[in-house]
Tab-separated table of C-alpha atoms in Angstrom:
chain	number	residue	atom	x	y	z
Q	11	MET	CA	104.532	185.008	145.040
Q	12	PHE	CA	101.752	185.801	142.659
Q	13	GLU	CA	103.400	189.327	142.484
Q	14	THR	CA	106.629	187.604	141.430
Q	15	ALA	CA	104.779	185.866	138.727
Q	16	ILE	CA	103.160	189.015	137.614
Q	17	ALA	CA	106.733	190.456	137.440
Q	18	GLN	CA	108.004	187.686	135.488
Q	19	LEU	CA	105.228	188.218	132.850
Q	20	ARG	CA	105.988	191.927	132.766
Q	21	PHE	CA	109.445	191.103	131.978
Q	22	ALA	CA	108.258	188.462	129.362
Q	23	ALA	CA	106.139	190.881	127.470
Q	24	SER	CA	109.255	192.879	126.636
Q	25	VAL	CA	110.714	189.825	125.229
Q	26	VAL	CA	107.658	189.311	122.917
Q	27	PHE	CA	107.742	192.952	121.536
Q	28	ALA	CA	111.667	192.787	121.044
Q	29	VAL	CA	113.281	192.673	117.844
Q	30	PRO	CA	114.623	190.393	116.551
Q	31	PHE	CA	112.698	187.491	118.430
Q	32	ASP	CA	114.656	185.360	120.733
Q	33	LEU	CA	113.262	181.792	120.314
Q	34	ARG	CA	114.472	180.519	123.438
Q	35	ALA	CA	113.466	183.382	125.518
Q	36	LEU	CA	109.895	182.738	123.829
Q	37	ASP	CA	109.937	179.156	124.768
Q	38	ARG	CA	110.839	179.906	128.277
Q	39	LEU	CA	107.882	182.426	128.354
Q	40	VAL	CA	105.442	179.582	127.462
Q	41	GLU	CA	107.028	177.447	129.989
Q	42	GLY	CA	106.628	180.583	132.605
Q	43	ILE	CA	102.791	180.692	131.809
Q	44	LEU	CA	102.294	177.068	132.069
Q	45	ASP	CA	104.062	177.024	135.395
Q	46	THR	CA	102.351	180.142	136.714
Q	47	GLN	CA	98.861	178.501	135.608
Q	48	ARG	CA	99.655	175.279	137.139
Q	49	GLU	CA	100.464	177.049	140.629
Q	50	PHE	CA	97.938	179.837	140.484
Q	51	GLY	CA	95.318	179.085	137.929
Q	52	ALA	CA	94.452	181.346	134.906
Q	53	ILE	CA	96.646	184.453	134.546
Q	54	GLY	CA	93.640	186.692	134.567
Q	55	PRO	CA	93.278	190.363	133.312
Q	56	ASP	CA	96.428	191.715	134.658
Q	57	GLY	CA	98.707	189.352	133.240
Q	58	ALA	CA	96.624	189.099	129.812
Q	59	GLU	CA	97.017	192.976	129.412
Q	60	LEU	CA	100.696	192.682	130.146
Q	61	LEU	CA	101.028	190.193	127.267
Q	62	ALA	CA	98.990	192.200	124.871
Q	63	GLY	CA	101.592	195.010	124.772
Q	64	PRO	CA	101.557	198.676	125.650
Q	65	GLU	CA	98.848	200.990	125.257
Q	66	LEU	CA	100.242	203.721	122.801
Q	67	ASP	CA	99.008	207.075	122.234
Q	68	GLU	CA	98.522	208.426	118.348
Q	69	GLU	CA	102.128	210.066	118.565
Q	70	ALA	CA	104.015	207.015	119.726
Q	71	ARG	CA	102.027	204.655	117.359
Q	72	ARG	CA	102.948	206.490	114.409
Q	73	ASP	CA	106.641	206.763	115.376
Q	74	ILE	CA	106.875	202.970	116.184
Q	75	GLN	CA	105.226	202.131	112.929
Q	76	LEU	CA	107.206	204.548	110.919
Q	77	ARG	CA	110.492	203.110	112.230
Q	78	ARG	CA	109.310	199.557	111.662
Q	79	PHE	CA	107.959	200.658	108.252
Q	80	ARG	CA	111.459	202.059	107.300
Q	81	THR	CA	113.268	198.724	108.423
Q	82	GLN	CA	110.851	196.570	106.390
Q	83	ALA	CA	110.904	198.976	103.322
Q	84	GLY	CA	114.863	199.067	103.652
Q	85	HIS	CA	114.891	195.287	103.470
Q	86	ALA	CA	112.399	195.388	100.476
Q	87	ALA	CA	114.439	197.954	98.345
Q	88	ARG	CA	117.757	196.161	98.845
Q	89	GLU	CA	116.841	192.650	99.013
Q	90	THR	CA	114.061	191.930	96.661
Q	91	ASP	CA	113.695	192.354	93.013
Q	92	TYR	CA	110.127	193.758	93.006
Q	93	TYR	CA	110.735	196.383	95.494
Q	94	ARG	CA	113.975	197.327	94.240
Q	95	ARG	CA	112.771	198.273	90.773
Q	96	GLN	CA	109.866	200.120	92.625
Q	97	PHE	CA	111.980	202.307	94.688
Q	98	ASP	CA	114.353	202.866	91.956
Q	99	THR	CA	111.819	204.075	89.628
Q	100	LEU	CA	110.170	206.206	92.389
Q	101	GLY	CA	113.450	207.729	93.616
Q	102	ILE	CA	112.788	207.178	97.377
Q	103	ASP	CA	115.285	206.365	99.939
Q	104	PRO	CA	113.497	204.149	102.316
Q	105	ALA	CA	115.615	205.458	105.313
Q	106	GLN	CA	114.167	209.023	104.663
Q	107	LEU	CA	110.671	208.097	104.573
Q	108	LYS	CA	108.207	210.200	106.588
Q	109	TYR	CA	104.827	208.956	107.785
Q	110	GLU	CA	103.006	210.885	105.133
Q	111	ASP	CA	105.159	209.302	102.405
Q	112	ILE	CA	103.997	206.182	103.145
Q	113	ALA	CA	101.027	207.028	100.888
Q	114	ARG	CA	103.377	207.884	97.943
Q	115	LEU	CA	104.217	203.889	97.546
Q	116	PRO	CA	102.133	202.000	95.252
Q	117	VAL	CA	99.937	199.287	96.759
Q	118	THR	CA	101.189	195.935	96.149
Q	119	SER	CA	98.337	193.777	94.259
Q	120	LYS	CA	97.505	190.125	94.576
Q	121	GLU	CA	98.144	189.699	90.761
Q	122	ALA	CA	101.898	191.078	91.325
Q	123	VAL	CA	102.661	188.417	94.215
Q	124	ARG	CA	100.783	185.709	92.539
Q	125	GLY	CA	102.575	186.277	89.264
Q	126	ASP	CA	106.075	186.075	90.702
Q	127	PRO	CA	106.229	185.361	94.391
Q	128	GLU	CA	109.830	184.798	94.193
Q	129	ALA	CA	110.505	188.320	93.225
Q	130	PHE	CA	109.271	189.300	96.920
Q	131	VAL	CA	111.878	186.956	98.629
Q	132	ARG	CA	114.778	188.398	100.303
Q	133	ARG	CA	118.283	187.752	98.838
Q	134	GLY	CA	120.482	186.102	101.734
Q	135	SER	CA	117.280	184.879	103.470
Q	136	ARG	CA	116.912	180.929	104.118
Q	137	PRO	CA	113.356	180.009	102.773
Q	138	ALA	CA	112.388	176.660	104.277
Q	139	PHE	CA	108.709	176.630	103.832
Q	140	ARG	CA	106.536	177.368	100.713
Q	141	THR	CA	102.977	177.789	101.665
Q	142	THR	CA	99.965	178.615	99.045
Q	143	THR	CA	96.694	180.144	99.559
Q	144	THR	CA	93.536	178.072	99.547
Q	145	GLY	CA	90.900	180.526	98.930
Q	146	THR	CA	91.524	181.250	95.286
Q	147	THR	CA	89.747	179.308	92.457
Q	148	GLY	CA	92.524	179.760	89.997
Q	149	LYS	CA	96.384	179.617	90.548
Q	150	PRO	CA	97.102	180.004	94.262
Q	151	THR	CA	99.457	182.714	95.479
Q	152	SER	CA	102.803	181.283	96.930
Q	153	VAL	CA	104.500	182.922	100.089
Q	154	TYR	CA	107.747	181.625	101.705
Q	155	PHE	CA	108.732	181.397	105.262
Q	156	THR	CA	112.066	180.671	107.081
Q	157	ALA	CA	112.090	177.975	109.802
Q	158	ARG	CA	112.628	180.606	112.328
Q	159	GLU	CA	109.489	182.303	111.441
Q	160	ILE	CA	107.181	179.321	111.711
Q	161	GLN	CA	108.694	178.550	115.218
Q	162	ALA	CA	108.068	182.066	116.371
Q	163	THR	CA	104.791	182.194	115.304
Q	164	ALA	CA	103.893	179.004	116.788
Q	165	LEU	CA	105.317	179.890	120.148
Q	166	LEU	CA	103.685	183.467	120.076
Q	167	ALA	CA	100.386	181.637	119.226
Q	168	ALA	CA	100.746	179.320	122.187
Q	169	ILE	CA	101.454	182.437	124.517
Q	170	THR	CA	98.031	184.079	123.128
Q	171	PHE	CA	96.070	180.843	123.535
Q	172	LEU	CA	97.438	180.691	127.140
Q	173	GLN	CA	97.068	184.144	128.204
Q	174	SER	CA	93.537	184.340	126.698
Q	175	GLY	CA	92.468	180.964	128.180
Q	176	GLN	CA	91.373	179.792	124.933
Q	177	ILE	CA	93.490	176.476	124.900
Q	178	GLY	CA	95.137	174.867	127.784
Q	179	PRO	CA	97.013	171.560	128.638
Q	180	GLU	CA	93.672	169.832	129.426
Q	181	ASP	CA	92.033	170.635	126.141
Q	182	ILE	CA	91.404	168.280	123.082
Q	183	VAL	CA	91.559	170.003	119.824
Q	184	GLN	CA	89.958	169.033	116.522
Q	185	ILE	CA	91.348	170.666	113.361
Q	186	SER	CA	88.702	170.708	110.564
Q	187	THR	CA	90.362	172.590	108.135
Q	188	SER	CA	91.694	172.112	104.490
Q	189	ALA	CA	94.879	170.007	104.222
Q	190	ARG	CA	96.219	172.605	101.709
Q	191	ALA	CA	95.984	175.217	104.527
Q	192	THR	CA	99.629	174.258	105.519
Q	193	LEU	CA	100.627	177.644	107.012
Q	194	GLY	CA	97.695	177.819	109.564
Q	195	ASN	CA	97.700	174.087	110.246
Q	196	THR	CA	101.318	173.960	111.107
Q	197	CYS	CA	101.515	176.819	113.297
Q	198	PHE	CA	98.165	176.175	115.146
Q	199	SER	CA	99.082	172.393	115.908
Q	200	GLN	CA	102.572	173.428	117.089
Q	201	ALA	CA	101.208	175.759	119.357
Q	202	CYS	CA	98.820	173.392	120.733
Q	203	GLN	CA	101.676	170.737	120.913
Q	204	ARG	CA	103.913	173.236	122.819
Q	205	ILE	CA	100.902	174.075	125.093
Q	206	GLY	CA	100.476	170.365	125.847
Q	207	ALA	CA	96.894	170.075	124.275
Q	208	VAL	CA	95.853	167.024	122.445
Q	209	TRP	CA	95.364	167.824	118.965
Q	210	TYR	CA	94.259	165.930	115.675
Q	211	GLN	CA	93.525	167.035	111.991
Q	212	THR	CA	90.376	165.529	110.374
Q	213	GLY	CA	90.607	167.781	107.147
Q	214	LEU	CA	87.094	168.522	105.705
Q	215	VAL	CA	85.806	165.000	105.950
Q	216	GLU	CA	82.086	164.017	105.549
Q	217	PRO	CA	80.443	166.281	108.452
Q	218	ALA	CA	78.902	162.893	109.737
Q	219	HIS	CA	82.363	161.597	110.567
Q	220	ALA	CA	83.667	164.976	111.765
Q	221	LEU	CA	80.719	164.981	114.229
Q	222	ALA	CA	81.395	161.481	115.340
Q	223	LEU	CA	84.883	162.560	116.150
Q	224	ILE	CA	83.851	165.709	118.146
Q	225	SER	CA	81.151	163.628	120.208
Q	226	GLU	CA	83.565	160.618	120.854
Q	227	GLU	CA	84.347	160.245	124.727
Q	228	HIS	CA	87.990	160.188	125.708
Q	229	HIS	CA	89.624	158.744	128.941
Q	230	LEU	CA	92.992	160.344	128.793
Q	231	PRO	CA	94.613	161.458	131.923
Q	232	CYS	CA	94.494	165.202	132.847
Q	233	LYS	CA	92.424	165.680	129.682
Q	234	LYS	CA	88.846	166.749	129.086
Q	235	SER	CA	86.420	163.968	128.081
Q	236	ARG	CA	85.354	165.219	124.511
Q	237	ALA	CA	86.907	167.704	122.179
Q	238	SER	CA	86.646	170.894	123.594
Q	239	PHE	CA	88.060	173.281	120.712
Q	240	LEU	CA	86.987	173.194	117.163
Q	241	ASN	CA	89.012	174.929	114.595
Q	242	THR	CA	87.274	175.249	111.207
Q	243	TYR	CA	85.553	177.331	108.544
Q	244	ALA	CA	82.305	179.049	108.577
Q	245	SER	CA	81.117	177.205	105.512
Q	246	TYR	CA	82.045	173.767	107.026
Q	247	LEU	CA	80.625	174.717	110.383
Q	248	GLY	CA	77.388	175.286	108.517
Q	249	GLU	CA	77.517	171.708	107.019
Q	250	LEU	CA	78.354	170.269	110.553
Q	251	VAL	CA	75.237	172.094	111.858
Q	252	GLU	CA	72.993	171.040	109.124
Q	253	CYS	CA	74.049	167.363	109.459
Q	254	GLY	CA	74.164	167.451	113.084
Q	255	LEU	CA	70.581	168.777	113.610
Q	256	ALA	CA	69.019	166.419	111.026
Q	257	GLY	CA	70.980	163.561	112.627
Q	258	GLY	CA	69.478	164.094	116.015
Q	259	TYR	CA	72.670	165.386	117.720
Q	260	ARG	CA	72.003	167.746	120.624
Q	261	PRO	CA	74.114	169.801	122.979
Q	262	ALA	CA	74.254	167.014	125.420
Q	263	ASP	CA	76.352	165.029	122.808
Q	264	PHE	CA	79.226	167.293	122.684
Q	265	GLY	CA	81.686	168.946	125.022
Q	266	LEU	CA	82.822	171.968	122.885
Q	267	GLU	CA	83.504	174.916	124.714
Q	268	ARG	CA	85.149	177.170	121.994
Q	269	ILE	CA	84.879	177.237	118.038
Q	270	SER	CA	87.687	179.061	116.325
Q	271	VAL	CA	86.130	179.876	112.941
Q	272	GLY	CA	87.779	182.111	110.356
Q	273	GLY	CA	88.710	182.632	106.924
Q	274	GLU	CA	85.139	183.284	105.732
Q	275	ILE	CA	82.397	185.662	106.548
Q	276	VAL	CA	80.885	184.383	109.969
Q	277	THR	CA	77.198	185.537	110.340
Q	278	ALA	CA	74.956	186.181	113.520
Q	279	GLY	CA	72.661	183.465	112.038
Q	280	LEU	CA	75.379	180.926	111.731
Q	281	LYS	CA	76.353	181.356	115.510
Q	282	ASP	CA	72.930	181.430	116.547
Q	283	ARG	CA	71.998	178.095	114.553
Q	284	CYS	CA	75.308	176.535	115.676
Q	285	GLN	CA	74.278	176.755	119.513
Q	286	LYS	CA	71.276	174.689	118.932
Q	287	LEU	CA	73.669	171.906	118.155
Q	288	PHE	CA	76.499	172.372	120.325
Q	289	GLY	CA	75.058	174.688	123.144
Q	290	PRO	CA	76.410	177.893	124.513
Q	291	VAL	CA	80.086	177.854	122.931
Q	292	GLU	CA	82.220	180.612	122.716
Q	293	PHE	CA	83.317	181.628	119.205
Q	294	VAL	CA	86.800	182.769	118.785
Q	295	GLN	CA	87.089	185.095	115.564
Q	296	SER	CA	90.048	186.923	114.073
Q	297	TYR	CA	91.362	188.204	110.566
Q	298	ALA	CA	94.395	186.803	108.925
Q	299	MET	CA	95.804	185.957	105.458
Q	300	THR	CA	98.505	183.880	104.025
Q	301	GLU	CA	100.102	186.925	102.197
Q	302	THR	CA	100.327	189.042	105.410
Q	303	TRP	CA	100.766	186.231	107.900
Q	304	PRO	CA	101.093	186.832	110.894
Q	305	PHE	CA	99.812	190.328	110.858
Q	306	GLY	CA	96.020	190.248	111.253
Q	307	ALA	CA	93.352	191.278	113.593
Q	308	THR	CA	91.562	190.129	116.838
Q	309	ARG	CA	87.850	190.628	116.860
Q	310	CYS	CA	86.644	192.315	120.416
Q	311	ALA	CA	83.244	191.602	121.961
Q	312	GLU	CA	81.786	194.673	120.370
Q	313	GLY	CA	82.495	193.351	116.750
Q	314	HIS	CA	85.498	195.382	115.633
Q	315	LEU	CA	88.380	194.021	114.102
Q	316	HIS	CA	91.802	195.374	116.105
Q	317	PHE	CA	95.255	195.432	114.726
Q	318	GLU	CA	98.166	195.298	117.002
Q	319	PRO	CA	100.346	198.372	115.888
Q	320	SER	CA	103.573	197.097	116.554
Q	321	GLN	CA	103.260	194.088	114.244
Q	322	GLY	CA	102.252	195.907	111.043
Q	323	LEU	CA	100.605	198.961	109.523
Q	324	MET	CA	96.805	198.451	108.687
Q	325	GLU	CA	95.424	201.140	106.210
Q	326	VAL	CA	91.940	201.583	104.972
Q	327	LEU	CA	91.898	202.964	101.346
Q	328	GLU	CA	88.921	204.050	99.235
Q	329	PRO	CA	89.199	201.947	96.456
Q	330	ASN	CA	88.253	204.633	93.566
Q	331	THR	CA	90.825	207.110	94.799
Q	332	SER	CA	93.171	204.966	96.898
Q	333	GLU	CA	93.198	207.658	99.761
Q	334	SER	CA	92.635	207.050	103.317
Q	335	ALA	CA	89.023	206.170	103.948
Q	336	ARG	CA	87.427	208.728	106.341
Q	337	PRO	CA	85.354	207.543	109.195
Q	338	GLY	CA	82.208	205.971	108.107
Q	339	GLN	CA	83.535	205.316	104.853
Q	340	MET	CA	83.939	201.850	103.268
Q	341	GLY	CA	87.433	200.851	101.901
Q	342	THR	CA	89.776	197.890	101.487
Q	343	ILE	CA	92.463	196.840	103.914
Q	344	VAL	CA	95.961	197.504	103.106
Q	345	ALA	CA	98.364	195.806	105.164
Q	346	THR	CA	102.391	195.705	105.884
Q	347	PRO	CA	103.528	193.058	108.174
Q	348	PHE	CA	106.753	194.595	110.078
Q	349	ALA	CA	109.968	193.199	111.203
Q	350	PRO	CA	110.936	190.702	112.698
Q	351	TYR	CA	108.176	189.094	110.787
Q	352	ARG	CA	108.618	188.002	107.028
Q	353	GLU	CA	112.306	187.102	107.160
Q	354	ALA	CA	111.811	185.505	103.617
Q	355	SER	CA	108.949	186.969	101.745
Q	356	VAL	CA	108.420	190.723	102.229
Q	357	VAL	CA	105.375	192.732	101.215
Q	358	LEU	CA	104.471	196.450	101.432
Q	359	ARG	CA	101.142	198.028	101.322
Q	360	TYR	CA	99.486	194.724	100.182
Q	361	ASP	CA	95.846	195.260	98.777
Q	362	THR	CA	93.907	192.484	100.596
Q	363	GLU	CA	90.759	193.657	98.774
Q	364	ASP	CA	88.820	192.861	101.932
Q	365	VAL	CA	86.375	195.556	102.194
Q	366	VAL	CA	85.790	197.147	105.876
Q	367	GLN	CA	84.119	200.330	107.390
Q	368	SER	CA	86.603	202.731	108.815
Q	369	ILE	CA	85.806	203.478	112.394
Q	370	ALA	CA	85.880	206.704	114.267
Q	371	GLY	CA	86.991	206.837	117.789
Q	372	PRO	CA	87.207	207.261	120.662
Q	373	LEU	CA	86.273	203.322	121.321
Q	374	THR	CA	85.197	202.052	124.669
Q	375	CYS	CA	85.847	198.289	123.931
Q	376	ASN	CA	88.727	196.334	125.669
Q	377	LEU	CA	91.082	196.855	122.610
Q	378	LYS	CA	90.370	200.479	122.226
Q	379	HIS	CA	94.117	201.316	122.000
Q	380	TRP	CA	94.602	199.346	118.864
Q	381	PRO	CA	93.486	200.774	115.311
Q	382	ALA	CA	90.212	199.200	114.522
Q	383	THR	CA	87.622	198.540	111.297
Q	384	SER	CA	84.510	196.915	111.063
Q	385	ASP	CA	84.070	193.252	110.640
Q	386	ILE	CA	84.940	191.995	107.094
Q	387	GLN	CA	82.091	192.893	104.566
Q	388	GLY	CA	83.633	190.486	101.722
Q	389	LYS	CA	86.082	191.003	98.672
Q	390	LEU	CA	85.301	193.974	96.687
Q	391	ARG	CA	85.245	191.905	93.450
Q	392	LEU	CA	82.419	189.965	94.823
Q	393	SER	CA	80.373	193.156	95.763
Q	394	VAL	CA	77.902	194.736	93.238
Q	395	HIS	CA	76.775	198.194	93.020
Q	396	GLY	CA	72.809	198.452	93.388
Q	397	PRO	CA	70.712	201.737	92.850
Q	398	ASP	CA	71.136	202.475	96.454
Q	399	GLY	CA	74.924	202.193	96.743
Q	400	TRP	CA	77.369	198.743	97.245
Q	401	ILE	CA	76.136	195.728	98.275
Q	402	TYR	CA	78.501	193.442	100.094
Q	403	PRO	CA	78.613	189.711	100.488
Q	404	ARG	CA	78.111	190.165	104.243
Q	405	GLN	CA	74.900	191.948	103.746
Q	406	ILE	CA	73.527	189.055	101.922
Q	407	ARG	CA	74.837	186.075	104.009
Q	408	GLU	CA	73.482	187.995	107.242
Q	409	ALA	CA	70.040	188.186	105.783
Q	410	LEU	CA	70.023	184.680	104.448
Q	411	GLU	CA	71.728	182.705	107.259
Q	412	GLY	CA	69.258	183.944	109.852
Q	413	VAL	CA	66.315	182.122	108.080
Q	414	GLU	CA	65.507	178.650	108.886
Q	415	GLU	CA	64.302	177.834	105.471
Q	416	VAL	CA	67.854	178.420	103.864
Q	417	PRO	CA	70.074	175.477	104.719
Q	418	LEU	CA	73.788	176.168	106.054
Q	419	PRO	CA	75.940	177.379	104.462
Q	420	ALA	CA	73.907	179.584	102.331
Q	421	ARG	CA	74.473	178.825	98.565
Q	422	CYS	CA	73.554	181.946	96.976
Q	423	GLY	CA	74.371	184.453	94.112
Q	424	PHE	CA	73.654	187.937	93.675
Q	425	TRP	CA	73.968	190.389	90.917
Q	426	ALA	CA	72.857	194.041	90.063
Q	427	VAL	CA	69.949	194.517	87.325
Q	428	PRO	CA	68.368	197.715	86.312
Q	429	GLY	CA	66.584	199.182	89.358
Q	430	GLY	CA	67.807	196.671	91.784
Q	431	VAL	CA	69.754	193.541	92.719
Q	432	ILE	CA	68.708	189.987	92.141
Q	433	VAL	CA	69.449	187.224	94.893
Q	434	GLU	CA	69.391	183.572	94.128
Q	435	VAL	CA	69.453	181.151	97.004
Q	436	LEU	CA	69.112	177.445	97.608
Q	437	VAL	CA	66.081	176.636	99.999
Q	438	ARG	CA	64.723	173.625	101.581
Q	439	GLN	CA	61.537	173.623	99.526
Q	440	ALA	CA	60.661	175.219	96.266
Q	441	ASN	CA	57.801	177.241	97.728
Q	442	ALA	CA	59.702	178.471	100.709
Q	443	VAL	CA	58.960	182.099	101.696
Q	444	LEU	CA	61.618	184.025	102.844
């Protein structure tokens, strides 16, 4: 009977990668996984690998990505004001694009999307949801989605959580993210709800209140006794660690098993100090942003960011030349989400400004068949050029957050001066030695 269940998962995997999405088929897939887990327990690696999609060699990957890029470029050229003007100026027919022609298209800047977000919305689409970015200090960037996109993304997230064992029906999930993060909050909470987990949103309340909620005991039928999954940001997690340890909390006061932490740089020092409060929790890390949602990356155990190739095209471009970064070089991620995603807003070759290192293969990790980069090093505009090369925000934060004298999250600034780089950081005592 287990073989039958695996066969059903094999069929279901083909549904996940079908174009366009069949929402009813995706919903049946979620229910099928839940039924399988109720009868047989966790899916295990066989089922998880099936749902992760096929392994593709370089030629097959390029073929799939070219066909899907052409499809998305065709939508953009015919149905959006921004890209219609661009393709007309370049004299390029999207249907005739070759893989090497993709590099001829100019990258799309944050300023362009932020300045006129509706120029990227497809004519004939049915936008139902406008979301904005939360990480900007000035005017936020707006992106539009259809109701179908949100439903599909929530169902796909539910499938991912179930097949990876990250969230199950027995879990209690605390969402400690900004109330302005409407896209992530909506899709994540809908995924939890479809799985059958209990979820609640606290927002970014005072850390003492959030800790009281995490440690609270529950007596719900078929649920865990305490919050078992926390979704938050690195900076807020640092505040929880500081407040919790100062307040006398220890691992026995909590039931957390996993912490999903993203949207910011997550350092080894933060994770080490976090375990003093919550115990040996598993950290779930990924990479995503509103403008390219839901195309993003999964972080493997070896610390690479892997991009599923059927969902979008990931390029790493050297900032000074806009050419592909060679293995070992630093560059910024340029991303194109493919159809069937982005039924409303379309972006092609969107420059995220997030710096990574290009990685040479062959890789040996569990996601070795997906394109990969290093961890995010920070925004290019927040990096400085010192006498020995570029200094990125991750380097500074990694050095500081592993030091007990520096309270979490590290509050710091750094800038180049003749002959070096100055780092200014808040410490516990004025005479602290770092």
